[in-house]
């Protein structure tokens, strides 16, 4: 294929320098929004078009399947455009649909099909299909090439069986999830069971290494691998078999790795082995017609909990490159021109991240105008914070026809923070989607607890009873449950009628009789109190009686901790429900939660506000971003406050959040936040103090600019004494609120005030003796 046009002409100088690099190592430090995907795409195209590299000799590693698909699609389109000029002398988009389809099909067959482009797991599982039979682990375990890949559910089942039956361990001390987490971490560090025992010679470490060894036996018996094995076993295979490594080293002459800051040590070992053919001496490496090209940004490394190690990127210059200073090096290029965000947003991001010490110095340079000031909102609490955000979204959409619901994103540190935003979005009938997660009321732990409440409120709800009868585990197995269900079906009665009859249970439940009777007694006990106690007391009681939260706490994993926080947030929701509604019965509360979870009926193609954690936001961008909950102890989290390395990762996470915004950025924090059922004072995040003050808009000015109530009364404010829309005031009975409307003039003035927990009230400021507060 020959080219008639310079397809690199629209790249900026730094991008072009990276793309035209041919042999040897190159680190591309790619700032947020700087076009790294374009650089990778054009790099591959340039190798094939200019240097005649066979696509089969290129290995391009991405960190998501979506990124791999996007890269292939871009390359296919780029090559089809070249073919269109060569064969038809016209741009691709000017050809008929049939001609375009023919060219794309031709490109797929000659180029895309042969290109090794995908995630670590997909690429190296493919390699194992060729060569796994040449591998044996440290205990002689072997696999053949038709191996299965166990998913997380399969893995949990195997580990539970080992813990409970094979080793007879205390499953409270050695919960299957926490054991699985420890084994996964070991594999990601390249540890065998023996290595793990040497690293952790204490009792728990010895037991987990024993489970690990048994687990590997089971995998081998089933000819199965887990996801971690797809990286660890190729690494071990390459280390123990020079012929296998030599073959793949010769095949992959040009290796590209995206998101290099997110690699772990085992993934790094894989890449290093393929690049160097296992040769440790740098002086012996052969770079003729070979290259390693990695793209990443240490400032966006936010996955240490997955064992990602950003120091791998920082060490690239010493490991592979020339090790020269930034201004002299030929093995590093910086992409600093940002095509995503306005100047004010970039300046804030630059100032923030400069507080980190472990990074490669770079500055995001704007290619767009200054844009709007960043607005920082100080809320009374998490409810008023949510109210402010949803109000702003509605107002901005109304005032800017080019924006739709999909233009807005709400970013938060923990999943539990989504609830007040979701409830307001539901109430205002605004479509939304929870990205990278589930809606609050669709999360397993929330559905479990709600199922307890539904079973209490409606004993005929067999679905809820079946969900919780053995959750957490109380020794009621599938055989017992099937016997109870079959009996109820044959008698034409409800499952609860069987469960609540001790004689029937004693006859049917066998060894599980005690567990079933205790469960039924617990449900019955709370059913008797429905009319006499509030929802919050019932919720707290059922969580204690069932042992649900204690079971999560015993697991000791980060995931379990998140689940506990979500359950605590459900308690907050019940408290709020009681404060805001006259009908505070259990049925009314369950109805409100059902409405919250039933909204997600968006038509295909319909746009929606995006809600997500900051970790889920990586790689995305939105015209308007709300970064909420910027409080010490929440963001940054408490654990990071005493750990400098963790604090730097939290700051990188904040940097990622800021750089998701294209046009407008809103930051918010609360004066107090409900935690574990009680309101606690909150302190603004130190990250806010690290932003340039001149970039942040004043609160009153911004609120009057954007709220409908302010714009409607702006022309009248000068004649209304000293009360203004946006004033925060203290009412001696109702507490602190904010003025939303001013009515009348002179001595006849009255004001509408919105109170966070009471709604809106119209008062005479003189009678109420209102006081302004800062």
XYZ file of C-alpha atoms in Angstrom:
774
model
C 0.000 0.000 0.000
C 1.470 3.376 -0.981
C 0.447 6.792 0.255
C -0.106 9.908 -1.753
C -0.714 12.279 1.150
C 1.077 13.049 4.394
C -1.330 11.440 6.840
C 0.698 12.813 9.781
C 0.321 16.447 8.749
C -2.334 17.338 11.336
C -0.371 16.019 14.332
C 1.296 18.566 16.595
C 5.135 18.499 16.762
C 5.297 16.378 19.937
C 2.744 13.890 18.664
C 4.576 13.648 15.368
C 7.918 13.110 17.105
C 6.423 10.211 19.044
C 4.657 8.684 16.053
C 7.714 8.846 13.770
C 10.005 7.178 16.320
C 11.084 3.889 14.774
C 13.623 1.814 16.711
C 14.628 1.656 20.345
C 12.758 2.593 23.542
C 10.403 5.564 23.881
C 8.366 6.785 26.825
C 5.485 9.059 25.840
C 4.360 11.091 28.842
C 0.807 11.878 27.764
C -1.067 14.435 29.827
C -4.843 14.299 30.171
C -6.624 15.171 26.911
C -3.364 15.357 24.955
C -4.280 12.833 22.247
C -2.498 9.678 23.423
C -4.888 7.349 21.586
C -4.195 9.287 18.412
C -0.448 8.907 19.012
C -0.759 5.137 19.490
C -2.998 4.758 16.447
C -0.786 6.768 14.128
C 2.305 5.083 15.529
C 0.977 1.687 14.426
C -0.109 3.113 11.055
C 3.319 4.675 10.507
C 5.115 1.412 11.276
C 3.009 -0.416 8.693
C 2.767 2.265 5.982
C 6.217 3.811 6.144
C 8.442 1.077 7.547
C 6.598 -1.897 6.003
C 6.281 -3.685 9.349
C 4.029 -6.746 9.137
C 0.984 -6.278 11.426
C 1.719 -9.734 12.873
C 4.961 -8.358 14.309
C 3.210 -5.627 16.325
C 1.915 -6.199 19.861
C -0.291 -3.365 21.149
C -1.441 -3.713 24.761
C -4.435 -1.728 26.006
C -6.051 -1.767 29.429
C -9.653 -2.246 28.312
C -11.308 -4.155 25.502
C -13.124 -0.949 24.591
C -9.796 0.842 24.057
C -8.580 -2.013 21.854
C -11.742 -1.869 19.725
C -11.472 1.892 19.384
C -7.833 1.670 18.324
C -8.573 -0.975 15.694
C -11.501 1.049 14.355
C -9.339 4.165 14.051
C -6.588 2.274 12.267
C -9.107 0.663 9.928
C -10.613 4.037 9.061
C -7.179 5.617 8.570
C -6.041 2.860 6.186
C -9.357 2.936 4.335
C -8.858 6.675 3.788
C -5.406 5.990 2.350
C -6.834 3.340 0.034
C -9.622 5.666 -1.091
C -7.073 8.264 -2.205
C -4.933 5.634 -3.910
C -7.672 3.749 -5.752
C -10.322 6.432 -6.319
C -8.480 9.722 -5.844
C -11.207 10.842 -3.419
C -11.828 11.105 0.276
C -13.412 8.052 1.869
C -16.579 9.901 2.894
C -17.228 10.918 -0.740
C -17.407 7.304 -1.925
C -20.564 5.219 -2.069
C -21.451 3.138 0.981
C -20.639 -0.010 -0.966
C -17.184 1.293 -1.943
C -16.482 2.321 1.656
C -17.535 -1.103 2.902
C -15.289 -2.821 0.356
C -12.273 -0.746 1.388
C -12.870 -1.330 5.098
C -13.236 -5.063 4.479
C -9.980 -5.104 2.527
C -8.174 -3.282 5.344
C -9.567 -5.702 7.919
C -8.304 -8.745 6.006
C -4.836 -7.361 5.259
C -4.109 -5.420 8.442
C -6.539 -5.423 11.358
C -7.084 -9.179 11.454
C -3.347 -9.822 11.837
C -2.655 -7.105 14.381
C -2.132 -8.295 17.970
C -4.091 -5.585 19.798
C -5.913 -6.155 23.078
C -5.658 -6.318 26.837
C -2.922 -8.168 28.705
C -5.404 -10.914 29.557
C -6.753 -11.407 26.043
C -3.341 -11.324 24.338
C -1.505 -13.629 26.704
C -4.335 -16.140 27.014
C -4.016 -16.369 23.239
C -0.296 -17.089 23.603
C -1.054 -19.760 26.212
C -3.370 -21.520 23.753
C -0.221 -22.207 21.727
C 2.314 -23.027 24.427
C 0.813 -23.830 27.840
C 1.551 -27.551 27.402
C 5.253 -26.660 27.620
C 4.743 -25.237 31.120
C 4.847 -26.871 34.544
C 4.661 -24.946 37.790
C 6.855 -25.360 40.886
C 4.929 -28.488 41.983
C 4.756 -30.022 38.514
C 1.149 -29.003 37.856
C 0.336 -28.941 34.141
C -2.463 -27.704 31.874
C -3.396 -28.337 28.248
C -4.402 -25.847 25.617
C -8.172 -26.288 25.887
C -8.107 -24.881 29.429
C -11.129 -23.123 30.913
C -10.975 -19.641 32.391
C -12.792 -19.502 35.733
C -14.751 -16.360 36.420
C -14.990 -14.807 39.880
C -18.034 -16.875 40.812
C -16.260 -20.120 39.885
C -13.206 -19.068 41.888
C -15.271 -18.220 44.969
C -16.998 -21.604 44.812
C -13.682 -23.473 44.703
C -12.113 -21.457 47.528
C -15.206 -21.823 49.738
C -15.077 -25.594 49.262
C -11.371 -25.680 50.188
C -11.847 -23.491 53.273
C -15.008 -25.193 54.563
C -14.621 -28.840 53.545
C -11.062 -29.677 52.571
C -9.204 -27.769 55.313
C -12.057 -27.340 57.817
C -11.064 -23.739 58.561
C -13.052 -21.159 60.482
C -14.804 -19.404 57.601
C -15.264 -16.282 59.698
C -11.516 -15.875 60.129
C -10.812 -17.084 56.600
C -13.695 -15.706 54.593
C -13.528 -16.880 50.981
C -13.528 -13.353 49.572
C -10.671 -12.097 51.727
C -8.669 -15.277 51.024
C -9.325 -14.838 47.299
C -8.174 -11.215 47.531
C -4.914 -12.291 49.227
C -4.239 -14.985 46.612
C -4.915 -12.544 43.779
C -2.506 -10.015 45.271
C 0.130 -12.719 45.582
C -0.246 -13.698 41.935
C -0.069 -10.077 40.821
C 3.279 -9.828 42.606
C 4.462 -13.062 40.978
C 4.372 -15.076 44.233
C 3.842 -18.834 44.324
C 2.290 -20.375 47.469
C 5.793 -21.000 48.791
C 6.824 -17.401 48.023
C 3.753 -16.128 49.875
C 4.572 -18.191 52.953
C 8.111 -16.813 52.971
C 6.767 -13.267 52.627
C 4.122 -13.733 55.352
C 5.422 -16.356 57.820
C 2.742 -15.556 60.429
C -0.187 -17.898 61.100
C -2.598 -16.209 58.687
C 0.022 -16.073 55.936
C 0.821 -19.778 56.346
C -2.849 -20.761 56.207
C -3.584 -18.609 53.145
C -0.543 -20.043 51.349
C -1.933 -23.533 52.141
C -5.320 -22.570 50.659
C -3.455 -21.069 47.685
C -1.640 -24.356 47.085
C -4.852 -26.388 47.326
C -6.523 -23.895 45.013
C -3.821 -24.374 42.376
C -4.313 -28.142 42.691
C -8.013 -27.696 41.971
C -7.340 -25.431 38.997
C -4.983 -28.006 37.517
C -7.447 -30.838 38.191
C -10.101 -28.866 36.289
C -7.663 -27.738 33.593
C -8.631 -24.193 34.466
C -6.934 -20.841 34.989
C -8.134 -17.722 36.738
C -7.633 -14.187 35.429
C -4.416 -13.667 37.365
C -2.922 -16.863 35.884
C -3.298 -15.395 32.400
C -0.464 -13.006 33.304
C 1.541 -15.041 35.821
C 1.825 -18.285 33.829
C 3.132 -16.693 30.586
C 5.733 -14.887 32.695
C 6.825 -18.129 34.361
C 6.756 -19.954 31.023
C 9.032 -17.375 29.419
C 11.390 -17.537 32.400
C 11.723 -21.312 32.288
C 11.691 -21.972 28.544
C 14.187 -20.085 26.356
C 12.799 -21.546 23.119
C 9.266 -20.333 23.790
C 10.468 -16.874 24.848
C 12.773 -16.674 21.820
C 9.909 -17.403 19.424
C 7.644 -14.672 20.801
C 10.542 -12.226 21.124
C 11.316 -12.658 17.425
C 7.652 -12.384 16.477
C 6.885 -9.161 18.354
C 9.424 -6.674 17.030
C 7.433 -3.601 18.036
C 5.657 -3.542 21.384
C 3.296 -0.744 22.436
C 1.761 -0.427 25.902
C -1.019 2.015 26.759
C -1.702 3.277 30.321
C 1.788 2.166 31.322
C 1.401 3.758 34.768
C -1.250 1.122 35.562
C 0.941 -1.952 34.999
C 1.793 -4.229 37.907
C 5.115 -5.960 38.469
C 4.082 -9.198 36.761
C 2.890 -7.346 33.672
C 6.143 -5.369 33.640
C 8.133 -8.623 33.820
C 6.192 -9.937 30.820
C 6.963 -6.873 28.710
C 10.605 -6.789 29.753
C 11.079 -10.475 28.879
C 9.528 -10.005 25.430
C 11.563 -6.869 24.709
C 14.945 -8.136 25.921
C 14.606 -11.902 25.270
C 15.527 -12.386 28.920
C 18.924 -10.685 28.554
C 19.706 -8.712 31.720
C 22.693 -6.769 30.342
C 21.475 -3.560 28.766
C 24.579 -3.352 26.578
C 23.585 -6.605 24.863
C 20.116 -5.521 23.796
C 19.546 -5.394 20.056
C 17.332 -2.489 18.914
C 17.717 -2.866 15.161
C 14.185 -2.990 13.713
C 12.832 -3.298 17.258
C 11.113 -0.911 19.650
C 9.229 -0.632 22.919
C 6.822 2.303 22.990
C 4.953 2.987 26.232
C 2.381 5.701 26.858
C 1.272 6.890 30.259
C 1.078 9.601 32.872
C 2.229 9.126 36.462
C -0.136 11.951 37.449
C -3.084 9.718 36.508
C -2.018 6.589 38.381
C -5.001 5.766 40.638
C -5.145 1.966 40.809
C -2.702 0.939 43.541
C -5.503 -1.152 45.111
C -5.250 -3.354 41.995
C -1.476 -3.614 42.564
C -0.690 -1.095 39.808
C 2.757 0.425 40.385
C 3.330 3.838 38.777
C 7.032 3.756 39.695
C 7.392 1.334 36.769
C 6.719 4.309 34.488
C 9.064 6.552 36.483
C 11.810 3.944 36.104
C 11.415 3.512 32.333
C 14.294 5.841 31.498
C 16.677 3.837 33.662
C 15.259 0.431 32.687
C 15.058 0.946 28.923
C 15.860 4.561 27.976
C 19.003 6.672 27.877
C 18.523 8.025 31.403
C 19.392 11.587 30.354
C 17.695 14.707 31.776
C 14.346 15.658 30.250
C 15.805 18.418 28.086
C 18.495 16.118 26.593
C 16.827 12.719 26.365
C 15.974 11.026 23.087
C 13.947 8.264 24.736
C 11.120 10.391 26.131
C 8.537 12.698 24.560
C 5.988 14.787 26.464
C 2.510 15.415 25.099
C 1.442 18.547 26.973
C -1.024 20.274 24.633
C -4.525 19.651 25.977
C -7.434 19.589 23.510
C -10.169 18.871 26.058
C -10.477 21.530 28.750
C -10.635 25.306 29.026
C -7.602 27.152 30.362
C -8.960 27.785 33.877
C -9.576 24.078 34.413
C -6.089 23.173 33.225
C -4.443 25.819 35.380
C -6.225 24.448 38.434
C -5.143 20.886 37.579
C -1.522 21.961 37.052
C -1.382 23.836 40.360
C -2.900 20.917 42.260
C -0.639 18.173 40.922
C 2.540 20.185 41.466
C 2.105 19.380 45.167
C 3.042 15.766 44.392
C 6.690 14.762 44.576
C 6.667 11.443 42.698
C 6.039 12.495 39.119
C 7.624 13.489 35.816
C 7.434 17.240 35.465
C 4.980 18.359 32.827
C 2.422 21.136 32.358
C -0.906 20.831 30.565
C -0.966 23.606 27.966
C -4.333 24.976 26.802
C -5.397 25.069 23.171
C -8.745 26.673 24.040
C -9.891 29.897 25.731
C -9.971 30.676 29.453
C -13.586 29.566 29.890
C -15.815 30.030 32.923
C -14.419 30.367 36.419
C -14.467 27.226 38.528
C -17.261 27.455 41.075
C -16.806 26.118 44.612
C -20.014 25.583 46.577
C -20.145 25.348 50.366
C -23.250 23.342 51.302
C -24.909 22.931 54.670
C -24.993 19.148 54.305
C -25.092 16.357 51.736
C -28.784 16.997 50.992
C -28.267 20.671 50.202
C -25.180 19.719 48.181
C -27.312 17.408 46.048
C -30.026 20.050 45.774
C -27.493 22.596 44.538
C -26.041 20.211 41.940
C -29.399 19.139 40.498
C -30.594 22.775 40.470
C -27.486 23.797 38.519
C -27.934 20.960 36.042
C -31.535 21.966 35.336
C -30.641 25.647 35.020
C -27.627 25.126 32.756
C -29.580 22.800 30.484
C -32.409 25.342 30.276
C -30.034 28.219 29.508
C -27.784 26.340 27.058
C -29.662 24.562 24.231
C -26.480 22.803 23.103
C -26.368 20.844 26.380
C -28.390 17.673 26.937
C -28.604 15.469 30.039
C -25.572 13.513 28.821
C -23.447 16.669 29.065
C -23.362 16.430 32.874
C -21.360 14.201 35.212
C -21.398 13.963 39.011
C -18.156 12.511 40.393
C -17.683 11.303 43.961
C -15.105 9.405 46.003
C -17.273 6.519 47.287
C -20.325 4.752 45.870
C -22.386 5.507 48.974
C -22.381 9.219 48.078
C -24.647 8.640 45.083
C -27.895 8.185 47.048
C -29.023 11.817 47.639
C -28.219 12.684 44.007
C -30.127 9.676 42.684
C -33.172 10.445 44.806
C -33.330 14.064 43.591
C -32.842 13.007 39.986
C -35.738 10.579 40.376
C -37.898 13.234 42.021
C -37.180 15.686 39.195
C -37.664 12.994 36.515
C -34.154 13.529 35.148
C -32.702 10.471 33.375
C -29.411 9.260 34.829
C -27.019 6.350 34.674
C -24.546 5.045 37.213
C -21.304 4.428 35.293
C -19.031 1.604 36.334
C -21.400 0.472 39.024
C -24.995 -0.142 39.935
C -27.691 2.189 41.107
C -27.750 2.557 44.873
C -30.878 0.474 45.386
C -29.694 -2.155 42.900
C -26.514 -2.991 44.823
C -26.459 -6.458 46.328
C -26.100 -5.378 49.933
C -28.932 -2.849 49.606
C -31.197 -5.389 47.892
C -30.384 -7.893 50.668
C -31.350 -5.498 53.462
C -34.438 -4.296 51.584
C -35.405 -7.958 51.124
C -35.372 -8.414 54.907
C -37.689 -5.420 55.272
C -39.960 -6.643 52.469
C -40.189 -10.103 54.046
C -41.210 -8.482 57.342
C -43.748 -6.166 55.706
C -45.195 -8.819 53.392
C -44.769 -12.452 54.539
C -46.162 -13.666 51.195
C -43.089 -12.246 49.412
C -41.353 -15.576 48.784
C -38.713 -13.971 46.531
C -37.449 -11.836 49.418
C -37.546 -14.749 51.864
C -35.464 -16.903 49.535
C -32.958 -14.076 49.073
C -32.232 -13.748 52.793
C -33.015 -17.135 54.351
C -29.318 -18.024 54.197
C -27.822 -14.530 53.859
C -25.563 -14.288 55.748
C -24.942 -18.004 55.945
C -26.806 -19.719 58.761
C -26.368 -23.356 57.698
C -29.464 -23.636 55.501
C -28.383 -25.439 52.343
C -29.928 -25.736 48.922
C -31.397 -29.207 49.635
C -33.258 -27.903 52.680
C -34.534 -24.819 50.849
C -35.726 -26.981 47.936
C -37.616 -29.282 50.340
C -39.352 -26.332 52.016
C -40.258 -24.719 48.685
C -41.538 -28.016 47.226
C -43.750 -28.578 50.264
C -45.268 -25.110 49.998
C -45.907 -25.606 46.284
C -47.539 -29.003 46.721
C -49.768 -27.716 49.550
C -50.626 -24.600 47.557
C -49.521 -22.316 50.387
C -46.838 -19.667 50.885
C -43.292 -20.478 51.889
C -43.762 -18.363 55.023
C -46.594 -20.619 56.258
C -44.190 -23.543 56.147
C -41.321 -21.600 57.723
C -43.454 -20.282 60.572
C -44.719 -23.753 61.534
C -42.137 -25.461 63.746
C -43.624 -28.924 63.260
C -43.270 -28.651 59.470
C -39.745 -27.284 59.716
C -38.698 -30.012 62.163
C -39.975 -32.598 59.703
C -38.442 -31.136 56.530
C -35.258 -29.267 57.469
C -33.081 -32.033 58.915
C -29.786 -30.684 60.285
C -30.782 -27.152 59.234
C -33.838 -27.179 61.529
C -32.300 -24.867 64.121
C -31.152 -22.355 61.509
C -34.566 -22.257 59.810
C -36.461 -21.905 63.094
C -34.163 -19.119 64.304
C -34.608 -17.276 61.014
C -38.399 -17.607 61.151
C -38.474 -16.452 64.784
C -36.413 -13.379 63.920
C -38.728 -12.383 61.054
C -41.807 -13.035 63.187
C -40.418 -10.951 66.051
C -39.992 -7.907 63.816
C -43.365 -8.427 62.117
C -45.014 -7.989 65.496
C -43.382 -4.564 65.911
C -44.217 -3.029 62.515
C -46.882 -0.704 63.906
C -44.962 0.349 67.012
C -41.392 1.258 66.031
C -39.921 3.594 63.371
C -38.247 2.295 60.217
C -34.782 3.287 61.429
C -35.120 1.243 64.614
C -36.381 -1.749 62.689
C -33.577 -1.433 60.145
C -30.931 -1.203 62.842
C -32.452 -4.128 64.709
C -32.653 -6.445 61.723
C -29.043 -5.644 60.761
C -27.925 -6.649 64.255
C -30.164 -9.711 64.637
C -29.310 -11.096 61.197
C -25.580 -10.557 61.624
C -25.455 -9.050 58.133
C -23.108 -6.129 58.864
C -20.943 -8.198 61.204
C -20.498 -10.759 58.436
C -19.309 -8.035 56.045
C -16.911 -6.647 58.640
C -15.465 -10.121 59.236
C -14.541 -10.383 55.543
C -11.963 -7.633 55.968
C -11.711 -6.677 52.273
C -11.968 -3.248 50.677
C -15.081 -4.426 48.811
C -16.721 -5.496 52.085
C -15.870 -2.125 53.643
C -17.593 -0.391 50.707
C -20.647 -2.605 51.235
C -20.799 -1.686 54.924
C -20.674 2.007 53.976
C -23.555 1.462 51.542
C -25.653 -0.241 54.230
C -24.934 2.691 56.554
C -26.051 5.031 53.781
C -29.346 3.095 53.592
C -29.817 3.869 57.293
C -29.201 7.541 56.443
C -31.876 7.257 53.750
C -34.348 5.899 56.305
C -33.533 8.770 58.673
C -34.068 11.308 55.926
C -37.324 9.608 54.939
C -38.636 9.947 58.497
C -37.672 13.633 58.608
C -39.362 14.515 55.330
C -42.590 12.479 55.290
C -45.770 12.315 57.309
C -46.408 8.655 56.453
C -43.362 6.985 57.983
C -44.619 3.389 57.909
C -42.429 0.562 56.694
C -44.628 0.109 53.624
C -44.270 3.802 52.715
C -40.478 3.597 53.031
C -40.341 0.467 50.886
C -42.468 2.204 48.268
C -40.060 5.145 48.183
C -37.078 2.828 47.667
C -38.925 0.956 44.909
C -39.510 4.224 43.044
C -35.833 5.057 43.318
C -34.807 1.784 41.707
C -37.499 1.673 39.023
C -36.561 4.842 37.125
C -33.913 3.289 34.922
C -36.147 2.715 31.923
C -34.283 4.942 29.483
C -34.997 4.504 25.808
C -32.084 3.481 23.673
C -30.129 6.514 22.595
C -31.651 8.716 25.277
C -29.074 10.858 27.058
C -28.664 10.763 30.817
C -26.732 12.463 33.605
C -23.713 10.316 34.527
C -23.002 9.427 38.148
C -19.743 7.660 38.959
C -16.839 7.293 41.307
C -13.673 9.136 40.381
C -12.009 5.800 39.620
C -14.723 5.019 37.057
C -14.316 8.419 35.385
C -10.829 7.710 34.039
C -10.739 8.095 30.269
C -14.071 9.935 30.077
C -14.890 13.600 29.484
C -17.962 15.819 29.897
C -18.838 19.446 29.119
C -19.940 20.019 32.745
C -18.496 18.192 35.756
C -19.554 18.343 39.411
C -16.835 17.064 41.745
C -18.584 16.643 45.099
C -17.731 15.725 48.702
C -14.381 17.549 48.882
C -13.923 17.131 52.622
C -11.057 15.975 54.818
C -11.581 12.337 55.721
C -13.799 11.734 52.712
C -11.625 13.088 49.917
C -8.816 12.695 50.775
C -9.880 9.727 52.908
C -8.862 9.295 56.533
C -6.403 6.502 55.778
C -4.398 8.700 53.429
C -4.014 11.623 55.840
C -1.182 9.903 57.715
C 0.400 8.240 54.674
C 2.213 10.569 52.220
C 2.157 8.017 49.381
C -1.588 7.428 49.764
C -2.216 11.174 49.957
C -0.384 11.663 46.659
C -2.592 9.004 45.046
C -5.706 10.774 46.372
C -4.381 14.004 44.859
C -3.862 12.230 41.531
C -7.463 11.053 41.783
C -8.588 14.654 42.273
C -6.447 15.664 39.277
C -8.188 13.000 37.175
C -11.575 14.346 38.270
C -10.734 17.956 37.427
C -9.403 17.054 33.978
C -12.659 15.278 33.016
C -14.300 18.712 32.602
C -14.331 20.357 29.182
C -16.281 23.598 29.704
C -17.381 24.042 33.322
C -16.205 22.633 36.617
C -18.092 22.774 39.921
C -16.526 21.743 43.233
C -18.544 21.238 46.409
C -18.176 20.330 50.053
C -20.510 20.260 53.058
C -20.302 21.861 56.497
C -21.655 18.663 57.972
C -22.412 15.206 56.654
C -24.439 12.362 58.051
C -22.132 9.493 58.899
C -23.287 6.241 60.536
C -26.649 7.772 61.430
C -25.460 10.948 63.131
C -24.519 14.324 61.728
C -20.826 15.133 61.986
C -19.105 18.438 61.243
C -16.998 18.372 58.091
C -13.893 20.296 57.087
C -13.172 21.376 53.512
C -10.604 19.305 51.657
C -7.002 20.431 51.648
C -7.126 19.959 47.870
C -9.387 23.017 47.607
C -6.736 25.092 49.377
C -4.174 23.937 46.805
C -6.141 25.489 43.931
C -5.463 29.080 42.811
C -7.947 31.345 44.591
C -8.263 33.643 41.584
C -9.717 30.778 39.514
C -12.588 30.099 41.930
C -15.811 32.092 41.589
C -17.406 33.592 44.697
C -20.379 31.576 45.898
C -23.027 34.323 46.004
C -22.057 35.737 42.649
C -22.198 32.323 40.991
C -25.484 31.332 42.588
C -27.137 34.588 41.473
C -25.772 34.119 37.985
C -27.128 30.616 37.503
C -30.310 30.108 39.538
C -33.661 30.854 37.937
C -35.009 32.532 41.064
C -32.120 34.984 41.102
C -32.375 35.851 37.430
C -36.115 36.452 37.812
C -35.676 38.984 40.621
C -32.286 40.499 39.801
C -33.821 43.769 38.531
C -35.778 44.281 41.742
C -33.137 43.500 44.357
C -31.803 47.022 44.771
C -35.169 48.256 46.130
C -35.725 45.450 48.632
C -33.931 46.720 51.709
C -31.109 44.418 52.808
C -32.492 41.007 51.863
C -31.222 39.393 48.646
C -31.697 36.126 46.839
C -28.803 33.867 47.829
C -28.451 35.322 51.369
C -27.900 32.644 53.999
C -29.965 33.376 57.102
C -30.578 32.008 60.592
C -34.193 31.530 61.727
C -34.600 31.104 65.481
C -36.942 28.109 65.031
C -36.106 26.566 61.662
C -32.337 27.014 61.673
C -30.145 27.943 58.705
C -31.619 28.407 55.240
C -31.138 30.330 52.012
C -33.357 33.061 50.576
C -34.793 32.048 47.203
C -37.325 34.865 46.604
C -37.931 38.395 47.932
C -41.531 39.707 47.800
C -42.847 43.261 48.194
C -41.000 46.467 49.030
C -40.170 48.661 51.984
C -42.076 47.754 55.133
C -44.092 45.096 53.291
C -41.160 42.880 52.347
C -41.311 39.106 52.927
C -38.907 36.383 51.889
C -39.067 32.738 50.825
C -36.401 30.652 52.535
C -35.359 27.115 51.692
C -34.382 25.038 54.733
C -32.500 21.783 54.070
C -34.766 19.553 56.152
C -38.037 21.532 56.140
C -38.467 22.657 52.556
C -39.497 26.209 51.633
C -41.258 28.690 53.950
C -42.338 32.326 53.434
C -41.683 34.537 56.455
C -41.704 38.189 57.497
C -38.027 38.913 58.251
C -38.906 41.414 60.996
C -41.266 39.066 62.841
C -38.933 36.120 62.426
C -35.927 38.229 63.518
C -33.798 36.794 60.727
C -30.039 37.091 60.988
C -27.631 36.919 58.066
C -24.862 34.340 58.345
C -21.663 33.941 56.318
